[in-house]
Tab-separated table of N, CA and C in Angstrom:
chain	number	residue	atom	x	y	z
A	21	UNK	N	-43.413	25.257	-30.259
A	21	UNK	CA	-42.548	25.552	-31.567
A	21	UNK	C	-41.740	24.214	-31.903
A	22	UNK	N	-41.548	23.696	-32.858
A	22	UNK	CA	-40.885	22.680	-33.203
A	22	UNK	C	-39.666	22.856	-34.364
A	23	UNK	N	-38.820	22.017	-34.190
A	23	UNK	CA	-37.355	22.394	-35.037
A	23	UNK	C	-37.248	21.237	-35.869
A	24	UNK	N	-36.154	21.042	-36.698
A	24	UNK	CA	-35.689	19.931	-37.282
A	24	UNK	C	-35.283	18.830	-36.152
A	25	UNK	N	-34.896	19.394	-35.062
A	25	UNK	CA	-34.153	18.065	-33.975
A	25	UNK	C	-35.462	17.889	-32.818
A	26	UNK	N	-36.671	18.262	-33.006
A	26	UNK	CA	-37.607	18.055	-32.065
A	26	UNK	C	-37.881	16.463	-31.715
A	27	UNK	N	-37.793	15.895	-33.053
A	27	UNK	CA	-38.234	14.072	-32.814
A	27	UNK	C	-36.934	13.727	-32.471
A	28	UNK	N	-35.728	13.802	-33.034
A	28	UNK	CA	-34.443	13.239	-32.509
A	28	UNK	C	-34.095	13.257	-31.109
A	29	UNK	N	-34.727	14.843	-30.297
A	29	UNK	CA	-34.312	15.025	-29.025
A	29	UNK	C	-35.353	14.169	-28.433
A	30	UNK	N	-36.857	14.174	-28.689
A	30	UNK	CA	-37.567	13.332	-28.160
A	30	UNK	C	-37.789	11.948	-27.808
A	31	UNK	N	-36.687	11.255	-28.856
A	31	UNK	CA	-36.302	10.130	-28.858
A	31	UNK	C	-35.420	9.645	-28.005
A	32	UNK	N	-34.284	10.516	-27.722
A	32	UNK	CA	-33.253	10.532	-26.789
A	32	UNK	C	-33.559	10.620	-25.306
A	33	UNK	N	-34.874	11.639	-25.172
A	33	UNK	CA	-35.027	11.969	-23.493
A	33	UNK	C	-35.736	10.884	-23.031
A	34	UNK	N	-36.617	9.951	-23.797
A	34	UNK	CA	-37.197	8.914	-23.606
A	34	UNK	C	-36.285	7.694	-22.773
A	35	UNK	N	-35.148	7.393	-22.766
A	35	UNK	CA	-34.327	6.512	-22.268
A	35	UNK	C	-34.152	6.779	-20.852
A	36	UNK	N	-34.446	5.737	-20.009
A	36	UNK	CA	-34.211	5.755	-18.720
A	36	UNK	C	-33.168	6.233	-18.469
A	37	UNK	N	-33.068	7.226	-17.489
A	37	UNK	CA	-31.871	7.771	-16.822
A	37	UNK	C	-31.545	8.916	-17.483
A	38	UNK	N	-31.873	9.341	-18.567
A	38	UNK	CA	-31.598	10.580	-19.502
A	38	UNK	C	-32.191	11.671	-18.955
A	39	UNK	N	-31.611	12.911	-18.087
A	39	UNK	CA	-31.910	14.034	-17.894
A	39	UNK	C	-31.957	15.209	-18.835
A	40	UNK	N	-31.445	14.968	-19.710
A	40	UNK	CA	-31.405	16.210	-20.952
A	40	UNK	C	-30.864	15.804	-22.169
A	41	UNK	N	-31.283	16.396	-23.032
A	41	UNK	CA	-30.434	16.115	-24.330
A	41	UNK	C	-30.479	17.413	-24.990
A	42	UNK	N	-29.416	18.109	-25.896
A	42	UNK	CA	-29.484	18.972	-26.504
A	42	UNK	C	-28.625	18.797	-28.038
A	43	UNK	N	-29.000	19.826	-29.042
A	43	UNK	CA	-28.380	20.043	-30.052
A	43	UNK	C	-27.485	21.051	-30.198
A	44	UNK	N	-26.276	21.204	-29.679
A	44	UNK	CA	-25.615	22.794	-29.797
A	44	UNK	C	-24.400	22.838	-30.906
A	45	UNK	N	-23.948	24.066	-30.712
A	45	UNK	CA	-23.071	24.624	-32.132
A	45	UNK	C	-21.459	23.830	-31.605
A	46	UNK	N	-20.959	23.435	-32.277
A	46	UNK	CA	-19.599	22.956	-31.952
A	46	UNK	C	-18.412	24.030	-31.755
A	47	UNK	N	-18.865	24.833	-32.462
A	47	UNK	CA	-17.845	26.461	-32.313
A	47	UNK	C	-18.119	27.091	-31.228
A	48	UNK	N	-19.260	27.137	-30.740
A	48	UNK	CA	-19.149	28.156	-29.984
A	48	UNK	C	-20.112	27.779	-28.932
A	49	UNK	N	-20.795	26.242	-28.820
A	49	UNK	CA	-21.483	25.911	-27.510
A	49	UNK	C	-22.616	26.371	-27.052
A	50	UNK	N	-23.344	26.930	-28.009
A	50	UNK	CA	-24.788	27.593	-28.319
A	50	UNK	C	-25.733	26.561	-28.228
A	51	UNK	N	-26.817	26.352	-27.803
A	51	UNK	CA	-27.861	25.536	-27.951
A	51	UNK	C	-28.879	25.607	-29.007
A	52	UNK	N	-28.797	25.086	-29.750
A	52	UNK	CA	-29.660	24.916	-30.803
A	52	UNK	C	-31.109	24.358	-30.780
A	53	UNK	N	-31.361	23.534	-29.809
A	53	UNK	CA	-32.603	23.062	-29.764
A	53	UNK	C	-32.349	22.186	-28.244
A	54	UNK	N	-33.036	22.130	-27.416
A	54	UNK	CA	-32.971	21.007	-26.218
A	54	UNK	C	-34.167	20.675	-25.767
A	55	UNK	N	-33.897	19.334	-25.020
A	55	UNK	CA	-35.230	18.955	-23.987
A	55	UNK	C	-34.677	18.466	-22.846
A	56	UNK	N	-34.732	19.465	-21.709
A	56	UNK	CA	-34.173	19.178	-20.346
A	56	UNK	C	-35.339	19.231	-19.416
A	57	UNK	N	-34.752	18.173	-18.370
A	57	UNK	CA	-35.529	18.381	-17.338
A	57	UNK	C	-35.428	19.329	-16.276
A	58	UNK	N	-36.418	19.730	-15.594
A	58	UNK	CA	-36.133	20.912	-14.722
A	58	UNK	C	-35.003	20.771	-13.790
A	59	UNK	N	-34.179	21.942	-13.699
A	59	UNK	CA	-32.899	22.006	-12.483
A	59	UNK	C	-31.942	21.564	-13.258
A	60	UNK	N	-31.562	21.156	-14.534
A	60	UNK	CA	-30.533	21.018	-15.550
A	60	UNK	C	-30.113	22.387	-16.165
A	61	UNK	N	-29.061	22.362	-15.608
A	61	UNK	CA	-28.493	23.607	-16.464
A	61	UNK	C	-27.742	23.418	-17.923
A	62	UNK	N	-29.054	23.730	-18.653
A	62	UNK	CA	-28.296	23.453	-20.164
A	62	UNK	C	-27.037	24.173	-20.716
A	63	UNK	N	-27.062	25.417	-20.416
A	63	UNK	CA	-26.553	26.310	-20.874
A	63	UNK	C	-24.686	26.019	-20.376
A	64	UNK	N	-24.369	25.695	-19.127
A	64	UNK	CA	-23.487	25.278	-18.874
A	64	UNK	C	-22.748	23.830	-19.308
A	65	UNK	N	-23.465	22.972	-19.378
A	65	UNK	CA	-23.405	21.889	-19.959
A	65	UNK	C	-22.904	21.665	-21.353
A	66	UNK	N	-23.874	22.926	-22.219
A	66	UNK	CA	-23.663	22.797	-23.822
A	66	UNK	C	-22.452	23.485	-23.937
A	67	UNK	N	-22.040	24.603	-23.033
A	67	UNK	CA	-20.520	25.030	-23.363
A	67	UNK	C	-19.556	24.311	-23.002
A	68	UNK	N	-19.671	23.384	-21.797
A	68	UNK	CA	-18.633	22.416	-21.626
A	68	UNK	C	-18.345	21.482	-22.443
A	69	UNK	N	-19.523	20.793	-22.879
A	69	UNK	CA	-19.134	19.449	-23.959
A	69	UNK	C	-18.979	20.121	-25.174
A	70	UNK	N	-19.214	21.187	-25.786
A	70	UNK	CA	-18.951	21.601	-26.983
A	70	UNK	C	-17.410	21.881	-27.104
A	71	UNK	N	-16.828	22.173	-25.973
A	71	UNK	CA	-15.337	22.596	-25.834
A	71	UNK	C	-14.672	21.494	-25.619
A	72	UNK	N	-15.413	20.549	-24.903
A	72	UNK	CA	-14.657	19.375	-24.454
A	72	UNK	C	-14.795	18.434	-25.980
A	73	UNK	N	-15.656	18.283	-26.462
A	73	UNK	CA	-15.451	17.463	-28.129
A	73	UNK	C	-14.844	18.177	-28.947
A	74	UNK	N	-14.813	19.563	-28.929
A	74	UNK	CA	-13.894	20.234	-30.006
A	74	UNK	C	-12.359	19.725	-29.895
A	75	UNK	N	-12.167	20.009	-28.484
A	75	UNK	CA	-10.439	19.178	-28.397
A	75	UNK	C	-10.500	17.886	-28.307
A	76	UNK	N	-11.268	16.743	-28.156
A	76	UNK	CA	-11.040	15.659	-28.395
A	76	UNK	C	-10.727	15.292	-29.762
A	77	UNK	N	-11.841	16.157	-30.689
A	77	UNK	CA	-12.237	15.771	-32.075
A	77	UNK	C	-10.262	16.372	-32.802
A	78	UNK	N	-9.714	17.680	-32.415
A	78	UNK	CA	-8.770	18.111	-32.810
A	78	UNK	C	-7.639	16.728	-32.116
A	79	UNK	N	-7.435	16.429	-30.940
A	79	UNK	CA	-6.364	15.742	-30.635
A	79	UNK	C	-6.402	14.148	-31.097
A	80	UNK	N	-7.505	13.583	-31.292
A	80	UNK	CA	-7.698	12.543	-32.210
A	80	UNK	C	-7.023	12.868	-33.215
A	81	UNK	N	-7.499	13.754	-34.035
A	81	UNK	CA	-6.750	13.973	-35.397
A	81	UNK	C	-5.417	14.160	-35.382
A	82	UNK	N	-4.907	14.903	-34.600
A	82	UNK	CA	-3.480	15.014	-34.594
A	82	UNK	C	-2.638	13.706	-34.263
A	83	UNK	N	-3.387	12.532	-33.309
A	83	UNK	CA	-2.759	11.651	-33.008
A	83	UNK	C	-3.160	10.626	-34.034
A	84	UNK	N	-3.630	11.003	-35.403
A	84	UNK	CA	-3.844	9.837	-36.401
A	84	UNK	C	-5.093	8.947	-36.318
A	85	UNK	N	-5.924	9.206	-34.981
A	85	UNK	CA	-6.985	8.148	-34.892
A	85	UNK	C	-8.248	8.553	-35.737
A	86	UNK	N	-7.892	9.427	-36.441
A	86	UNK	CA	-9.212	9.811	-37.413
A	86	UNK	C	-10.322	10.690	-36.778
A	87	UNK	N	-11.564	10.805	-37.397
A	87	UNK	CA	-12.332	11.464	-36.995
A	87	UNK	C	-13.353	11.216	-35.397
A	88	UNK	N	-13.437	11.691	-34.586
A	88	UNK	CA	-14.067	11.203	-33.364
A	88	UNK	C	-15.331	11.168	-33.728
A	89	UNK	N	-15.900	9.780	-33.228
A	89	UNK	CA	-17.634	9.423	-33.075
A	89	UNK	C	-18.228	9.721	-32.079
A	90	UNK	N	-17.637	9.193	-30.891
A	90	UNK	CA	-18.672	9.509	-29.898
A	90	UNK	C	-17.419	9.736	-28.648
A	91	UNK	N	-18.096	10.819	-27.835
A	91	UNK	CA	-17.093	11.214	-26.393
A	91	UNK	C	-18.224	10.922	-25.089
A	92	UNK	N	-17.378	10.796	-24.123
A	92	UNK	CA	-18.254	10.222	-22.775
A	92	UNK	C	-17.468	10.562	-21.764
A	93	UNK	N	-17.918	11.433	-21.003
A	93	UNK	CA	-17.474	11.652	-19.738
A	93	UNK	C	-18.124	11.140	-18.465
A	94	UNK	N	-17.538	10.069	-17.633
A	94	UNK	CA	-18.370	9.757	-16.871
A	94	UNK	C	-17.413	10.556	-15.501
A	95	UNK	N	-18.517	10.659	-14.640
A	95	UNK	CA	-18.007	11.387	-13.155
A	95	UNK	C	-19.158	10.809	-12.045
A	96	UNK	N	-19.191	11.151	-11.004
A	96	UNK	CA	-19.852	10.298	-10.136
A	96	UNK	C	-21.320	10.897	-10.135
A	97	UNK	N	-21.465	12.268	-10.219
A	97	UNK	CA	-22.913	12.496	-10.627
A	97	UNK	C	-23.420	12.351	-11.607
A	98	UNK	N	-22.978	11.637	-12.570
A	98	UNK	CA	-23.518	11.130	-13.656
A	98	UNK	C	-22.778	11.326	-14.926
A	99	UNK	N	-23.311	10.839	-16.328
A	99	UNK	CA	-22.457	10.842	-17.534
A	99	UNK	C	-22.983	12.250	-18.394
A	100	UNK	N	-22.109	12.281	-19.203
A	100	UNK	CA	-22.245	13.697	-20.465
A	100	UNK	C	-21.827	12.344	-21.737
A	101	UNK	N	-22.657	12.489	-22.414
A	101	UNK	CA	-21.895	11.965	-23.882
A	101	UNK	C	-22.301	13.067	-25.148
A	102	UNK	N	-21.496	12.761	-26.020
A	102	UNK	CA	-21.647	13.540	-27.210
A	102	UNK	C	-21.111	12.796	-28.302
A	103	UNK	N	-21.631	13.728	-29.456
A	103	UNK	CA	-21.252	13.020	-30.928
A	103	UNK	C	-21.940	13.934	-31.360
A	104	UNK	N	-21.069	14.022	-32.892
A	104	UNK	CA	-21.118	15.523	-33.627
A	104	UNK	C	-20.919	15.211	-35.007
A	105	UNK	N	-21.476	16.171	-35.997
A	105	UNK	CA	-21.033	16.061	-37.324
A	105	UNK	C	-21.508	17.582	-37.856
A	106	UNK	N	-20.987	18.105	-39.241
A	106	UNK	CA	-21.184	19.046	-39.591
A	106	UNK	C	-21.321	20.381	-38.628
A	107	UNK	N	-20.514	20.421	-37.625
A	107	UNK	CA	-20.265	21.597	-36.911
A	107	UNK	C	-21.885	21.829	-35.748
A	108	UNK	N	-22.361	20.659	-35.896
A	108	UNK	CA	-23.400	20.272	-34.368
A	108	UNK	C	-22.794	19.328	-33.719
A	109	UNK	N	-23.323	19.128	-32.355
A	109	UNK	CA	-23.172	18.353	-31.304
A	109	UNK	C	-24.325	17.921	-30.691
A	110	UNK	N	-24.827	16.375	-30.687
A	110	UNK	CA	-25.890	16.042	-29.776
A	110	UNK	C	-25.372	15.607	-28.487
A	111	UNK	N	-25.765	16.327	-27.538
A	111	UNK	CA	-25.017	16.055	-25.793
A	111	UNK	C	-26.458	15.853	-25.146
A	112	UNK	N	-26.323	14.517	-24.587
A	112	UNK	CA	-27.133	13.779	-23.767
A	112	UNK	C	-26.330	13.559	-22.449
A	113	UNK	N	-26.972	14.293	-21.358
A	113	UNK	CA	-26.944	14.297	-20.007
A	113	UNK	C	-27.604	13.271	-18.945
A	114	UNK	N	-26.865	12.345	-18.243
A	114	UNK	CA	-27.859	11.497	-17.721
A	114	UNK	C	-26.704	10.735	-16.313
A	115	UNK	N	-27.870	9.879	-15.791
A	115	UNK	CA	-27.683	9.523	-14.430
A	115	UNK	C	-26.474	8.302	-14.764
A	116	UNK	N	-25.915	7.855	-13.637
A	116	UNK	CA	-24.624	7.131	-13.928
A	116	UNK	C	-25.160	5.829	-14.242
A	117	UNK	N	-26.351	5.561	-13.809
A	117	UNK	CA	-26.835	4.141	-14.275
A	117	UNK	C	-27.529	3.685	-15.414
A	118	UNK	N	-27.554	4.952	-16.508
A	118	UNK	CA	-28.028	4.945	-18.040
A	118	UNK	C	-27.008	3.548	-18.268
A	119	UNK	N	-27.988	2.907	-19.499
A	119	UNK	CA	-27.430	2.265	-20.720
A	119	UNK	C	-26.696	2.689	-21.394
A	120	UNK	N	-25.322	2.947	-21.504
A	120	UNK	CA	-24.534	3.544	-22.170
A	120	UNK	C	-24.454	3.049	-23.687
A	121	UNK	N	-24.237	1.892	-23.871
A	121	UNK	CA	-24.324	1.145	-25.264
A	121	UNK	C	-25.520	1.477	-26.054
A	122	UNK	N	-26.804	1.414	-25.344
A	122	UNK	CA	-27.662	1.454	-26.252
A	122	UNK	C	-27.785	3.234	-26.015
A	123	UNK	N	-27.757	4.209	-25.312
A	123	UNK	CA	-27.365	5.611	-25.448
A	123	UNK	C	-26.629	5.714	-26.900
A	124	UNK	N	-25.741	5.137	-27.167
A	124	UNK	CA	-24.605	5.371	-28.095
A	124	UNK	C	-24.917	5.020	-29.495
A	125	UNK	N	-25.335	3.830	-29.730
A	125	UNK	CA	-26.257	3.402	-30.771
A	125	UNK	C	-27.157	4.465	-31.262
A	126	UNK	N	-28.317	4.848	-30.249
A	126	UNK	CA	-29.265	5.991	-30.911
A	126	UNK	C	-28.168	7.265	-30.991
A	127	UNK	N	-27.630	7.577	-30.461
A	127	UNK	CA	-26.870	8.952	-31.066
A	127	UNK	C	-26.281	8.861	-32.355
A	128	UNK	N	-25.591	7.777	-32.425
A	128	UNK	CA	-24.800	7.518	-33.909
A	128	UNK	C	-26.086	7.430	-34.776
A	129	UNK	N	-26.947	6.589	-34.421
A	129	UNK	CA	-28.104	6.725	-35.354
A	129	UNK	C	-28.523	8.143	-35.813
A	130	UNK	N	-28.620	9.200	-34.833
A	130	UNK	CA	-29.273	10.236	-35.014
A	130	UNK	C	-28.670	11.131	-35.656
A	131	UNK	N	-27.076	11.138	-35.725
A	131	UNK	CA	-26.448	11.863	-36.258
A	131	UNK	C	-26.591	11.818	-38.036
A	132	UNK	N	-27.605	10.730	-38.343
A	132	UNK	CA	-27.612	10.593	-39.952
A	132	UNK	C	-28.662	12.345	-40.261
A	133	UNK	N	-29.467	12.293	-39.189
A	133	UNK	CA	-30.054	13.634	-39.208
A	133	UNK	C	-29.209	14.963	-39.859
A	134	UNK	N	-27.879	14.718	-39.260
A	134	UNK	CA	-26.996	15.908	-39.492
A	134	UNK	C	-26.527	16.076	-41.056
A	135	UNK	N	-26.785	15.115	-41.662
A	135	UNK	CA	-26.041	14.909	-42.849
A	135	UNK	C	-26.424	15.814	-44.271
């Protein structure tokens, strides 16, 4: 079964080092569509990322920085990247060695599908 996000997720999961990608609701962290490797806890990452992205967006607006375009969490075990528009957030989970610059460009391009 495919969704409007199937092609978008397929293009992101192909990047070397990416272990999962999802489209989640910003307000509730529920997964709309996903492409995850076996063993990736998508529900936990979806909820965590949506919450962190929502708070980062509000903090940036309160500080006068404007809208949040891209959010990244870098930890010993990997990276979590997020970009959102229209109450949806693209979430990418990756190994520490992933090319974040290329991933960022692809994620921001993918946001055009949310318009």
